[in-house]
Amino acid sequence: MNSLALFWMISIQLSVTVITIYLLYKVLSSKKKSNDDK
Amino acid sequence: MSQVKNENWGSRIGLILAMAGNAVGLGNFLRFPVQAVQNGGGAFLIPYLVCFLIMGIPLLWVEWAMGRFGGRYGHHSSPFIMGAMDKRQIWKYVGVFGIFTNIGVAAYYSYIESWTLSYSLRSISGWFHGKSEMEILNHFDSYTGMQSHFLGIPNEALLFFVIVILLNTFILARGLKGIEKMAKVGMPLLIFFAIFLVINGLSNKSGSNSAEYNPWIGLDFLWTPQFDSLLSPKVWLAAAGQIFFTLSVGMGTIHCYASYMKSHEDVALNAITTGFTNEFVEIVLGSMIVVPIAAGFLGLDWIKEHISFGAAFQTMPFLFDNWGLILGSVSGLFWFGLLFFAGITSSLAMGMPWISFLQDEFGWKQKNAAYTFGLIVFLLGLPTVLFYNQGVFSEYDYWAGTVSLVIFALLELILFSWVFGMKRGWEEITLGADIRIPQFYSFVIRYITPSLLFFVLIAAIITPEGNNWLGALKSLFNGNGWSLDSSSMIQQIMNKGLHEQLLLAKGEEFTKIEEKIRLINGARILLVTVFGGISLLVFFAQKKHKTKNQQNYE
């Protein structure tokens, strides 16, 4: 695999993965707040 | 106003998974890699991500906020959610799109879903083992041509279509709890199956298991950015279209799901999380299965010429079989299993707007409303099953699953940011927000997103010949006019492509094309009838509310 394609693939896939995990973490960590609303 | 219901999602993660399940569909694994391959490889990701930021995310926020707003007044279907935002009756009829598209899409989508179920069972039973590529291709033709049998039962396509509709109806009859449970099981399984296939596909070296090439050449081809493609309007339109369809916006399903949230529950973080979860499945997993596996066995030339939606069924079972009976069967089960879960979590979402509409406006019970959904989808879907090869399926996909979505999204944006008002709209989006949304998104929602959608719609109406925009513009400025492609909406309405074929055809071929035109026109009449029928129900529901309000006043 050429280095430009590899760099491009890893940087985009890693960014999307990290952001998704961060957002899911934020949702799960605010679970307590959501339960308190009930 | 209808009676305010107290039904809510059981948990926040259940809502996120149900919404993500709605967005994640067959297109994440089948449409995205094809679009990327055909539109600049790795460079396609640039317009794709730009469109995600300025069209996808804003539309998600708008639809979530509209849904939660309507839910506050006891409305869970687009016609009355939109009616709650502005008193003018027209919006209720615009909202009809939010039920119509779901029924229209569910009718043919359930059919593809049924293929995945049948192919899963055939894979795990080892039926594909030892079959040649041609035999597997022929099986697909005989399946869609209503000639295949399953365990001696004839009409396999119809059998599985009925099973899938019954399954959807059964889960929908259980309401939000059933959908939430399905999403909580289906989404993690889908991700697990996909990871398994990615690892298996990429670890298959050239020379092993009949693989002629290294699968990484597929990724190399898919991810090498061809930056010159960024100058082509076609690539930008393809990216906008992909973002639009992958997020399941413009359908009314998000309105419906969000209407069951608590009145002050977060919209901002929830919406963006489901958007990114969908992108994770599409960019990270969706791009890593079909292309590298197919490239490993069939080479890049095959990818360039043959990669398409149908390859998932026509070619993949043959490729998996190269891994041996056990691994091949398990991989087949996982591949069609992940497509099945991607499909069912989306088709369930398509059932809810109709069910909620009957519950809210006519006081129907969940179960009875679910049964009517199953019946309508069966009746409307039957022509796609019986006349798949005559273009009925594609006709439904074009009008109900493509054109209607763009029109509806554009109109709902106008309602939200211009009629309801951006100030109130922004307050709705940020109410109870767990994250801070940059203020410039207010500008994006008001101006940029509708403009982009407008361009996508216009581009679909007047697609130039060969999708060559620069050439068409040059020709226009040189006074040579604008020549339309047969895929443009205008030519589609006129059945231009088919009429051209008719001119050249003779004998049996002529009769076949004539029949195809009749069936396609019939499919259009059916879809228009469904739209008219729902509009009539909205009219009666509206009348019922008026009478009720007058009685209360007296």
Coordinates of C-alpha atoms in Angstrom, one line a residue:
Chain A
M1 CA 0.0 0.0 0.0
N2 CA 1.5 3.4 -0.9
S3 CA 2.4 5.7 1.9
L4 CA 0.1 8.5 0.9
A5 CA -3.0 6.2 0.8
L6 CA -1.9 4.6 4.1
F7 CA -1.5 8.0 5.8
W8 CA -4.8 9.2 4.4
M9 CA -6.7 6.1 5.5
I10 CA -5.2 5.9 9.0
S11 CA -5.6 9.6 9.7
I12 CA -9.3 9.7 8.6
Q13 CA -10.3 6.4 10.1
L14 CA -8.5 7.2 13.4
S15 CA -10.1 10.6 13.6
V16 CA -13.6 9.3 13.1
T17 CA -13.0 6.4 15.6
V18 CA -11.6 8.7 18.3
I19 CA -14.4 11.3 17.9
T20 CA -17.1 8.5 17.9
I21 CA -15.6 6.9 21.1
Y22 CA -15.3 10.3 22.7
L23 CA -19.0 11.2 21.9
L24 CA -20.2 7.8 23.1
Y25 CA -18.2 8.3 26.3
K26 CA -19.8 11.7 26.8
V27 CA -23.3 10.2 26.3
L28 CA -22.6 7.3 28.7
S29 CA -21.0 9.6 31.3
S30 CA -23.9 11.9 31.3
K31 CA -26.2 8.9 32.0
K32 CA -26.4 9.9 35.7
K33 CA -27.7 13.3 34.8
S34 CA -30.2 11.8 32.4
N35 CA -31.5 9.5 35.1
D36 CA -31.7 12.3 37.6
D37 CA -34.1 14.1 35.2
K38 CA -36.5 11.2 35.5
Chain B
M1 CA -54.4 18.6 19.8
S2 CA -54.1 14.9 20.4
Q3 CA -53.7 13.3 23.7
V4 CA -50.2 13.6 25.1
K5 CA -48.6 10.2 25.5
N6 CA -46.1 9.3 28.2
E7 CA -44.3 6.6 26.2
N8 CA -40.5 7.3 26.2
W9 CA -37.3 5.6 25.3
G10 CA -36.2 3.2 28.1
S11 CA -32.6 4.6 28.2
R12 CA -30.4 7.1 26.4
I13 CA -28.1 4.5 25.0
G14 CA -31.2 2.6 23.7
L15 CA -32.2 5.8 21.9
I16 CA -28.7 6.3 20.5
L17 CA -28.5 2.7 19.2
A18 CA -32.0 2.8 17.7
M19 CA -31.2 6.1 15.9
A20 CA -27.8 4.8 14.8
G21 CA -29.5 1.6 13.7
N22 CA -31.9 3.7 11.7
A23 CA -29.0 5.4 10.0
V24 CA -26.8 2.4 9.5
G25 CA -28.1 0.5 6.6
L26 CA -27.1 -1.6 3.6
G27 CA -25.7 1.5 2.0
N28 CA -22.9 1.8 4.6
F29 CA -21.4 -1.4 3.3
L30 CA -22.5 -1.5 -0.3
R31 CA -23.1 2.1 -1.6
F32 CA -20.3 3.9 0.2
P33 CA -17.3 1.9 -1.2
V34 CA -18.8 2.0 -4.7
Q35 CA -19.2 5.8 -4.5
A36 CA -15.7 6.3 -3.2
V37 CA -14.2 4.1 -5.9
Q38 CA -16.1 5.9 -8.7
N39 CA -15.4 9.4 -7.3
G40 CA -11.8 10.1 -6.7
G41 CA -10.9 7.3 -4.2
G42 CA -9.4 8.8 -1.0
A43 CA -10.1 12.3 -2.2
F44 CA -13.8 11.6 -2.1
L45 CA -13.6 11.8 1.7
I46 CA -12.9 15.5 1.5
P47 CA -16.3 16.6 -0.1
Y48 CA -17.9 13.7 1.9
L49 CA -16.7 15.0 5.3
V50 CA -17.4 18.6 4.3
C51 CA -21.0 17.7 3.4
F52 CA -21.2 15.7 6.7
L53 CA -20.3 18.9 8.6
I54 CA -22.4 21.4 6.7
M55 CA -25.4 19.3 5.6
G56 CA -25.5 16.0 7.6
I57 CA -25.0 17.3 11.1
P58 CA -27.2 20.4 10.7
L59 CA -30.0 18.2 9.3
L60 CA -29.7 15.8 12.2
W61 CA -30.0 18.6 14.7
V62 CA -33.0 20.1 12.9
E63 CA -34.8 16.8 12.6
W64 CA -34.1 15.8 16.2
A65 CA -35.2 19.2 17.5
M66 CA -38.4 19.1 15.4
G67 CA -39.3 15.7 16.6
R68 CA -38.8 16.5 20.3
F69 CA -40.8 19.7 19.8
G70 CA -43.7 17.8 18.3
G71 CA -43.5 15.1 21.0
R72 CA -44.1 17.8 23.6
Y73 CA -47.6 18.3 22.0
G74 CA -48.3 14.6 21.7
H75 CA -47.5 14.4 18.0
H76 CA -45.1 11.6 16.8
S77 CA -45.6 11.7 13.0
S78 CA -44.3 14.4 10.6
P79 CA -47.6 15.8 9.4
F80 CA -48.7 16.9 12.9
I81 CA -45.2 17.6 14.2
M82 CA -44.8 20.1 11.3
G83 CA -48.4 21.3 11.9
A84 CA -47.4 22.1 15.5
M85 CA -44.7 24.4 14.2
D86 CA -46.8 26.5 12.0
K87 CA -50.6 26.9 11.8
R88 CA -50.8 26.9 8.0
Q89 CA -52.4 23.6 6.8
I90 CA -49.9 23.2 4.0
W91 CA -47.2 22.0 6.4
K92 CA -49.4 19.0 7.5
Y93 CA -49.5 17.9 3.8
V94 CA -45.8 18.5 3.4
G95 CA -45.4 16.2 6.4
V96 CA -47.2 13.5 4.4
F97 CA -43.8 12.9 2.9
G98 CA -42.6 11.8 6.4
I99 CA -45.0 8.8 6.3
F100 CA -45.1 8.2 2.6
T101 CA -41.3 7.8 2.1
N102 CA -41.2 5.3 5.0
I103 CA -43.9 3.1 3.6
G104 CA -42.6 3.4 0.0
V105 CA -39.0 2.6 1.0
A106 CA -40.0 -0.2 3.5
A107 CA -41.9 -1.9 0.6
Y108 CA -38.7 -2.5 -1.4
Y109 CA -36.2 -2.4 1.4
S110 CA -37.9 -5.3 3.2
Y111 CA -37.3 -7.3 0.0
I112 CA -33.5 -6.7 0.1
E113 CA -33.7 -7.5 3.8
S114 CA -35.3 -10.8 2.9
W115 CA -32.4 -11.7 0.6
T116 CA -30.0 -11.2 3.4
L117 CA -32.0 -13.6 5.6
S118 CA -32.2 -16.2 2.9
Y119 CA -28.5 -15.9 2.0
S120 CA -27.5 -16.1 5.8
L121 CA -29.3 -19.4 6.1
R122 CA -27.9 -20.7 2.8
S123 CA -24.4 -19.6 3.9
I124 CA -24.4 -21.3 7.3
S125 CA -25.9 -24.5 5.8
G126 CA -22.9 -24.7 3.5
W127 CA -25.1 -24.4 0.4
F128 CA -22.7 -22.1 -1.4
H129 CA -19.7 -24.5 -0.8
G130 CA -18.2 -25.7 -4.0
K131 CA -20.4 -23.6 -6.2
S132 CA -18.8 -21.8 -9.1
E133 CA -19.0 -18.0 -9.5
M134 CA -21.5 -18.5 -12.4
E135 CA -23.7 -20.9 -10.3
I136 CA -23.9 -18.3 -7.5
L137 CA -24.7 -15.6 -10.1
N138 CA -27.4 -17.8 -11.6
H139 CA -28.8 -18.4 -8.2
F140 CA -29.3 -14.7 -7.7
D141 CA -31.1 -14.5 -11.0
S142 CA -33.3 -17.5 -10.3
Y143 CA -34.0 -16.0 -6.8
T144 CA -35.2 -12.7 -8.1
G145 CA -36.9 -14.4 -11.0
M146 CA -39.1 -16.3 -8.6
Q147 CA -37.7 -19.6 -9.6
S148 CA -35.7 -20.7 -6.6
H149 CA -36.9 -23.1 -3.9
F150 CA -36.0 -23.2 -0.2
L151 CA -36.2 -26.7 1.5
G152 CA -38.5 -27.7 -1.3
I153 CA -40.8 -24.7 -0.7
P154 CA -41.3 -22.8 -4.0
N155 CA -41.1 -19.1 -4.5
E156 CA -38.2 -18.6 -2.1
A157 CA -38.2 -14.8 -2.7
L158 CA -41.9 -14.5 -1.7
L159 CA -41.4 -16.8 1.3
F160 CA -38.6 -14.8 2.8
F161 CA -40.3 -11.5 2.0
V162 CA -43.3 -12.6 4.0
I163 CA -41.1 -13.9 6.9
V164 CA -39.2 -10.5 7.1
I165 CA -42.5 -8.5 7.1
L166 CA -43.9 -10.8 9.8
L167 CA -40.7 -10.3 11.8
N168 CA -40.8 -6.5 11.5
T169 CA -44.5 -6.4 12.3
F170 CA -44.0 -8.6 15.4
I171 CA -41.3 -6.3 16.8
L172 CA -43.2 -3.2 15.9
A173 CA -46.3 -4.5 17.7
R174 CA -44.2 -4.4 20.9
G175 CA -43.5 -0.7 20.5
L176 CA -40.4 1.2 21.5
K177 CA -39.3 -1.6 23.8
G178 CA -39.1 -4.0 20.9
I179 CA -37.2 -1.6 18.7
E180 CA -34.8 -0.7 21.6
K181 CA -34.1 -4.4 22.3
M182 CA -33.5 -5.1 18.7
A183 CA -31.1 -2.2 18.4
K184 CA -29.2 -3.2 21.6
V185 CA -28.7 -6.7 20.2
G186 CA -28.3 -5.9 16.5
M187 CA -25.9 -3.0 16.5
P188 CA -23.1 -4.6 18.7
L189 CA -23.5 -7.8 16.7
L190 CA -23.3 -5.9 13.4
I191 CA -20.0 -4.3 14.5
F192 CA -18.6 -7.6 15.8
F193 CA -19.4 -9.3 12.4
A194 CA -17.9 -6.4 10.5
I195 CA -14.6 -6.5 12.5
F196 CA -14.4 -10.3 12.1
L197 CA -14.7 -9.8 8.3
V198 CA -12.2 -6.9 8.1
I199 CA -9.6 -9.0 10.0
N200 CA -10.2 -12.1 8.0
G201 CA -10.2 -10.2 4.7
L202 CA -7.0 -8.3 5.3
S203 CA -5.1 -11.2 6.7
N204 CA -5.6 -13.2 3.6
K205 CA -2.3 -13.0 1.8
S206 CA -1.8 -13.5 -2.0
G207 CA -1.2 -17.1 -2.8
S208 CA -3.2 -18.4 0.1
N209 CA -6.8 -19.7 -0.3
S210 CA -6.8 -19.1 -4.1
A211 CA -6.2 -15.4 -3.6
E212 CA -4.2 -14.1 -6.5
Y213 CA -3.6 -10.7 -5.1
N214 CA -2.9 -9.0 -1.8
P215 CA -6.2 -7.6 -0.5
W216 CA -4.3 -4.4 0.5
I217 CA -4.2 -3.4 -3.2
G218 CA -7.9 -2.8 -2.9
L219 CA -7.4 -0.4 0.0
D220 CA -4.6 1.2 -1.9
F221 CA -6.9 1.8 -4.8
L222 CA -9.8 2.9 -2.6
W223 CA -7.7 5.3 -0.4
T224 CA -5.2 6.8 -2.9
P225 CA -6.5 10.4 -3.1
Q226 CA -6.9 11.7 -6.7
F227 CA -7.1 15.3 -5.8
D228 CA -7.9 16.5 -9.3
S229 CA -11.3 14.9 -8.9
L230 CA -12.2 17.6 -6.4
L231 CA -12.6 20.0 -9.3
S232 CA -15.5 17.9 -10.6
P233 CA -19.0 19.0 -9.5
K234 CA -20.1 15.4 -10.1
V235 CA -17.9 14.3 -7.2
W236 CA -19.3 16.9 -4.8
L237 CA -22.8 16.0 -5.8
A238 CA -22.1 12.3 -5.2
A239 CA -20.6 13.1 -1.8
A240 CA -23.6 15.2 -0.8
G241 CA -26.0 12.5 -2.0
Q242 CA -24.1 9.8 0.0
I243 CA -24.1 11.8 3.2
F244 CA -27.8 12.6 2.7
F245 CA -28.8 8.9 2.2
T246 CA -26.5 7.4 4.7
L247 CA -27.8 9.4 7.6
S248 CA -31.5 8.6 6.8
V249 CA -32.4 12.3 6.9
G250 CA -35.4 13.6 5.0
M251 CA -37.5 10.5 5.9
G252 CA -39.5 11.5 9.0
T253 CA -38.1 8.6 11.0
I254 CA -35.9 10.9 13.1
H255 CA -38.9 13.1 13.7
C256 CA -40.8 10.1 15.0
Y257 CA -38.0 8.6 17.1
A258 CA -37.0 12.0 18.6
S259 CA -40.7 12.7 19.5
Y260 CA -40.5 10.0 22.1
M261 CA -37.7 11.8 24.0
K262 CA -38.3 13.6 27.2
S263 CA -39.2 17.3 26.6
H264 CA -35.9 18.7 27.9
E265 CA -33.6 15.8 27.0
D266 CA -30.4 16.6 25.0
V267 CA -30.6 16.8 21.2
A268 CA -27.2 18.3 20.4
L269 CA -25.0 15.5 21.7
N270 CA -27.3 12.7 20.9
A271 CA -27.7 13.7 17.3
I272 CA -24.0 14.2 16.6
T273 CA -23.2 10.9 18.4
T274 CA -25.6 8.9 16.1
G275 CA -24.1 10.8 13.1
F276 CA -20.6 9.8 14.0
T277 CA -21.5 6.2 14.9
N278 CA -22.9 5.9 11.4
E279 CA -19.7 7.4 10.0
F280 CA -17.6 5.0 12.0
V281 CA -19.5 2.1 10.5
E282 CA -19.3 3.5 7.0
I283 CA -15.8 4.9 6.8
V284 CA -14.0 2.5 9.1
L285 CA -15.8 -0.7 8.6
G286 CA -17.8 -0.2 5.4
S287 CA -14.7 0.6 3.3
M288 CA -12.7 -2.4 4.6
I289 CA -14.8 -5.4 3.6
V290 CA -16.1 -5.7 0.0
V291 CA -13.2 -3.8 -1.8
P292 CA -10.2 -5.6 -0.2
I293 CA -11.8 -9.0 -0.3
A294 CA -12.9 -8.7 -3.9
A295 CA -9.5 -7.2 -4.9
G296 CA -7.7 -10.1 -3.3
F297 CA -9.5 -12.7 -5.3
L298 CA -10.6 -10.9 -8.5
G299 CA -8.1 -8.1 -8.8
L300 CA -8.4 -4.3 -9.4
D301 CA -9.8 -4.6 -12.9
W302 CA -12.8 -6.4 -11.6
I303 CA -13.3 -3.7 -8.9
K304 CA -13.1 -1.0 -11.6
E305 CA -15.6 -2.6 -13.9
H306 CA -18.0 -4.7 -11.7
I307 CA -18.2 -3.4 -8.2
S308 CA -21.9 -2.7 -7.5
F309 CA -24.7 -3.1 -5.0
G310 CA -25.5 -6.6 -6.5
A311 CA -21.9 -7.9 -5.9
A312 CA -22.8 -8.4 -2.2
F313 CA -25.1 -11.2 -3.3
Q314 CA -23.8 -12.2 -6.7
T315 CA -20.1 -12.4 -5.8
M316 CA -19.3 -12.4 -2.1
P317 CA -20.6 -16.0 -1.3
F318 CA -18.2 -17.3 -4.0
L319 CA -15.3 -15.3 -2.5
F320 CA -16.0 -16.5 1.1
D321 CA -16.1 -20.1 -0.1
N322 CA -12.4 -19.8 -1.0
W323 CA -11.7 -19.7 2.7
G324 CA -12.9 -23.3 3.1
L325 CA -16.2 -24.8 4.2
I326 CA -16.2 -23.7 7.9
L327 CA -14.6 -20.3 7.7
G328 CA -16.4 -19.6 4.4
S329 CA -19.8 -20.5 5.8
V330 CA -19.3 -18.6 9.0
S331 CA -18.0 -15.5 7.0
G332 CA -21.1 -15.8 4.8
L333 CA -23.4 -15.9 7.8
F334 CA -21.6 -12.9 9.4
W335 CA -21.7 -10.9 6.1
F336 CA -25.4 -11.5 5.4
G337 CA -26.1 -11.3 9.1
L338 CA -24.6 -7.9 9.4
L339 CA -26.5 -6.8 6.3
F340 CA -29.7 -8.2 7.9
F341 CA -29.2 -6.3 11.2
A342 CA -28.3 -3.2 9.3
G343 CA -31.5 -3.6 7.3
I344 CA -33.9 -4.6 10.1
T345 CA -32.9 -1.7 12.4
S346 CA -33.7 0.6 9.5
S347 CA -37.0 -1.0 8.4
L348 CA -38.3 -1.0 12.0
A349 CA -37.7 2.8 12.1
M350 CA -39.7 3.1 8.8
G351 CA -42.7 1.5 10.5
M352 CA -42.9 3.8 13.5
P353 CA -44.2 7.0 11.7
W354 CA -47.2 5.2 10.3
I355 CA -47.9 3.4 13.6
S356 CA -47.6 6.7 15.6
F357 CA -49.8 8.5 13.2
L358 CA -52.7 6.0 13.6
Q359 CA -52.1 5.9 17.4
D360 CA -52.0 9.7 17.8
E361 CA -54.7 10.8 15.4
F362 CA -57.1 7.9 15.3
G363 CA -56.6 6.3 18.7
W364 CA -55.5 3.0 17.3
K365 CA -53.7 0.4 19.4
Q366 CA -50.0 -0.2 18.8
K367 CA -50.6 -3.8 17.7
N368 CA -53.3 -3.1 15.2
A369 CA -51.4 -0.2 13.7
A370 CA -48.3 -2.4 13.4
Y371 CA -50.5 -5.1 11.6
T372 CA -51.7 -2.5 9.1
F373 CA -48.1 -1.4 8.4
G374 CA -47.2 -5.0 7.7
L375 CA -50.2 -5.4 5.4
I376 CA -49.5 -2.2 3.5
V377 CA -45.8 -3.0 3.1
F378 CA -46.7 -6.5 1.8
L379 CA -49.2 -5.2 -0.7
L380 CA -47.0 -2.3 -1.9
G381 CA -43.9 -4.5 -1.9
L382 CA -45.4 -7.3 -3.8
P383 CA -44.9 -5.7 -7.2
T384 CA -41.2 -5.2 -6.4
V385 CA -40.9 -8.9 -5.7
L386 CA -42.9 -10.1 -8.7
F387 CA -41.5 -7.6 -11.2
Y388 CA -38.0 -7.0 -9.8
N389 CA -36.3 -7.6 -13.1
Q390 CA -38.8 -5.3 -14.9
G391 CA -37.6 -2.2 -13.0
V392 CA -40.4 -1.8 -10.5
F393 CA -37.9 -2.0 -7.6
S394 CA -35.7 0.7 -9.0
E395 CA -38.7 2.9 -9.6
Y396 CA -39.7 2.7 -6.0
D397 CA -36.1 3.4 -5.0
Y398 CA -35.9 6.5 -7.2
W399 CA -39.2 8.2 -6.3
A400 CA -39.8 7.1 -2.7
G401 CA -36.2 6.5 -1.7
T402 CA -34.4 9.3 -3.4
V403 CA -36.4 12.2 -4.8
S404 CA -39.0 12.4 -2.0
L405 CA -36.2 12.5 0.6
V406 CA -34.5 15.5 -0.9
I407 CA -37.7 17.4 -1.4
F408 CA -38.9 16.7 2.1
A409 CA -35.6 17.7 3.7
L410 CA -35.5 21.0 1.8
L411 CA -39.1 21.9 2.8
E412 CA -38.5 20.9 6.5
L413 CA -35.5 23.1 6.6
I414 CA -37.5 26.0 5.2
L415 CA -40.2 25.4 7.8
F416 CA -37.6 25.2 10.6
S417 CA -35.3 28.1 9.8
W418 CA -37.5 30.5 7.9
V419 CA -41.1 29.9 9.1
F420 CA -40.8 28.6 12.6
G421 CA -37.8 31.0 12.8
M422 CA -34.1 30.4 13.3
K423 CA -34.2 32.1 16.8
R424 CA -36.8 29.7 18.1
G425 CA -35.2 26.9 16.1
W426 CA -31.8 27.6 17.7
E427 CA -33.4 27.6 21.2
E428 CA -34.9 24.2 20.4
I429 CA -31.6 22.7 19.3
T430 CA -29.7 24.0 22.2
L431 CA -32.4 23.3 24.9
G432 CA -31.0 20.8 27.4
A433 CA -27.8 20.4 25.3
D434 CA -24.9 18.5 26.8
I435 CA -22.4 20.1 24.4
R436 CA -22.0 23.7 23.1
I437 CA -22.8 24.0 19.5
P438 CA -20.8 26.8 17.7
Q439 CA -23.1 29.7 16.9
F440 CA -22.1 29.7 13.2
Y441 CA -24.2 26.6 12.7
S442 CA -27.2 28.9 13.0
F443 CA -26.0 30.5 9.8
V444 CA -25.2 27.1 8.2
I445 CA -28.7 25.8 9.0
R446 CA -30.4 28.9 7.7
Y447 CA -28.4 29.4 4.5
I448 CA -25.8 26.8 3.6
T449 CA -27.7 23.5 4.2
P450 CA -30.8 24.5 2.3
S451 CA -28.7 25.9 -0.6
L452 CA -26.7 22.7 -0.8
L453 CA -29.9 20.7 -0.8
F454 CA -31.4 22.9 -3.5
F455 CA -28.3 22.3 -5.7
V456 CA -28.6 18.5 -5.1
L457 CA -32.3 18.7 -6.2
I458 CA -31.6 20.8 -9.2
A459 CA -28.7 18.6 -10.2
A460 CA -31.0 15.6 -10.0
I461 CA -33.6 17.3 -12.2
I462 CA -31.2 18.5 -14.9
T463 CA -28.3 16.0 -14.8
P464 CA -26.3 16.7 -18.0
E465 CA -25.4 13.9 -20.4
G466 CA -22.7 11.6 -19.0
N467 CA -22.9 13.6 -15.7
N468 CA -20.3 15.9 -17.3
W469 CA -21.1 19.2 -15.7
L470 CA -18.2 21.2 -17.0
G471 CA -18.8 20.1 -20.5
A472 CA -22.5 20.9 -20.2
L473 CA -21.8 24.4 -18.9
K474 CA -19.4 25.0 -21.7
S475 CA -21.9 23.8 -24.2
L476 CA -24.6 26.1 -22.7
F477 CA -22.4 29.2 -22.8
N478 CA -21.4 28.4 -26.4
G479 CA -25.1 28.5 -27.3
N480 CA -25.3 24.7 -27.9
G481 CA -27.9 24.1 -25.3
W482 CA -28.0 21.7 -22.4
S483 CA -28.3 18.0 -23.2
L484 CA -29.9 15.9 -20.4
D485 CA -28.8 12.6 -19.3
S486 CA -31.3 9.7 -19.3
S487 CA -30.8 9.5 -15.5
S488 CA -32.0 13.1 -15.0
M489 CA -35.4 13.5 -13.3
I490 CA -36.9 15.1 -16.4
Q491 CA -35.9 12.2 -18.6
Q492 CA -36.8 9.7 -16.0
I493 CA -40.4 11.0 -15.9
M494 CA -40.6 10.8 -19.7
N495 CA -39.1 7.2 -19.6
K496 CA -36.6 8.6 -22.2
G497 CA -34.1 5.8 -21.9
L498 CA -36.7 3.1 -22.3
H499 CA -38.3 4.9 -25.3
E500 CA -34.9 5.1 -27.0
Q501 CA -34.5 1.4 -26.4
L502 CA -37.9 0.8 -27.8
L503 CA -37.0 2.5 -31.1
L504 CA -34.2 0.1 -31.6
A505 CA -36.0 -3.1 -30.4
K506 CA -37.8 -5.6 -32.5
G507 CA -40.1 -8.6 -31.8
E508 CA -40.0 -10.1 -28.3
E509 CA -37.6 -7.4 -27.1
F510 CA -40.0 -4.7 -28.2
T511 CA -42.9 -6.4 -26.2
K512 CA -40.6 -6.7 -23.1
I513 CA -39.8 -3.0 -23.1
E514 CA -43.4 -2.1 -23.7
E515 CA -44.4 -4.2 -20.7
K516 CA -41.6 -2.6 -18.6
I517 CA -42.9 0.9 -19.4
R518 CA -46.4 -0.2 -18.4
L519 CA -45.2 -1.7 -15.1
I520 CA -43.1 1.4 -14.3
N521 CA -46.0 3.7 -14.9
G522 CA -48.2 1.4 -12.8
A523 CA -45.6 1.6 -10.0
R524 CA -45.8 5.4 -10.2
I525 CA -49.6 5.3 -10.0
L526 CA -49.3 3.1 -7.0
L527 CA -46.9 5.4 -5.2
V528 CA -49.1 8.5 -6.0
T529 CA -52.1 6.6 -4.7
V530 CA -50.3 5.9 -1.4
F531 CA -49.3 9.6 -1.1
G532 CA -52.9 10.6 -1.9
G533 CA -54.3 8.1 0.6
I534 CA -52.1 9.4 3.4
S535 CA -53.0 13.0 2.6
L536 CA -56.7 12.0 2.8
L537 CA -56.1 10.5 6.2
V538 CA -54.3 13.7 7.3
F539 CA -57.3 15.6 6.1
F540 CA -59.7 13.5 8.1
A541 CA -57.5 13.6 11.2
Q542 CA -57.4 17.4 10.9
K543 CA -61.2 17.5 10.6
K544 CA -61.6 15.3 13.6
H545 CA -59.4 17.6 15.7
K546 CA -61.4 20.7 14.5
T547 CA -64.8 19.0 15.5
K548 CA -63.3 18.0 18.8
N549 CA -62.0 21.5 19.5
Q550 CA -65.4 23.1 18.6
Q551 CA -67.2 20.6 20.9
N552 CA -64.7 21.5 23.8
Y553 CA -65.3 25.2 23.1
E554 CA -69.1 24.8 23.2

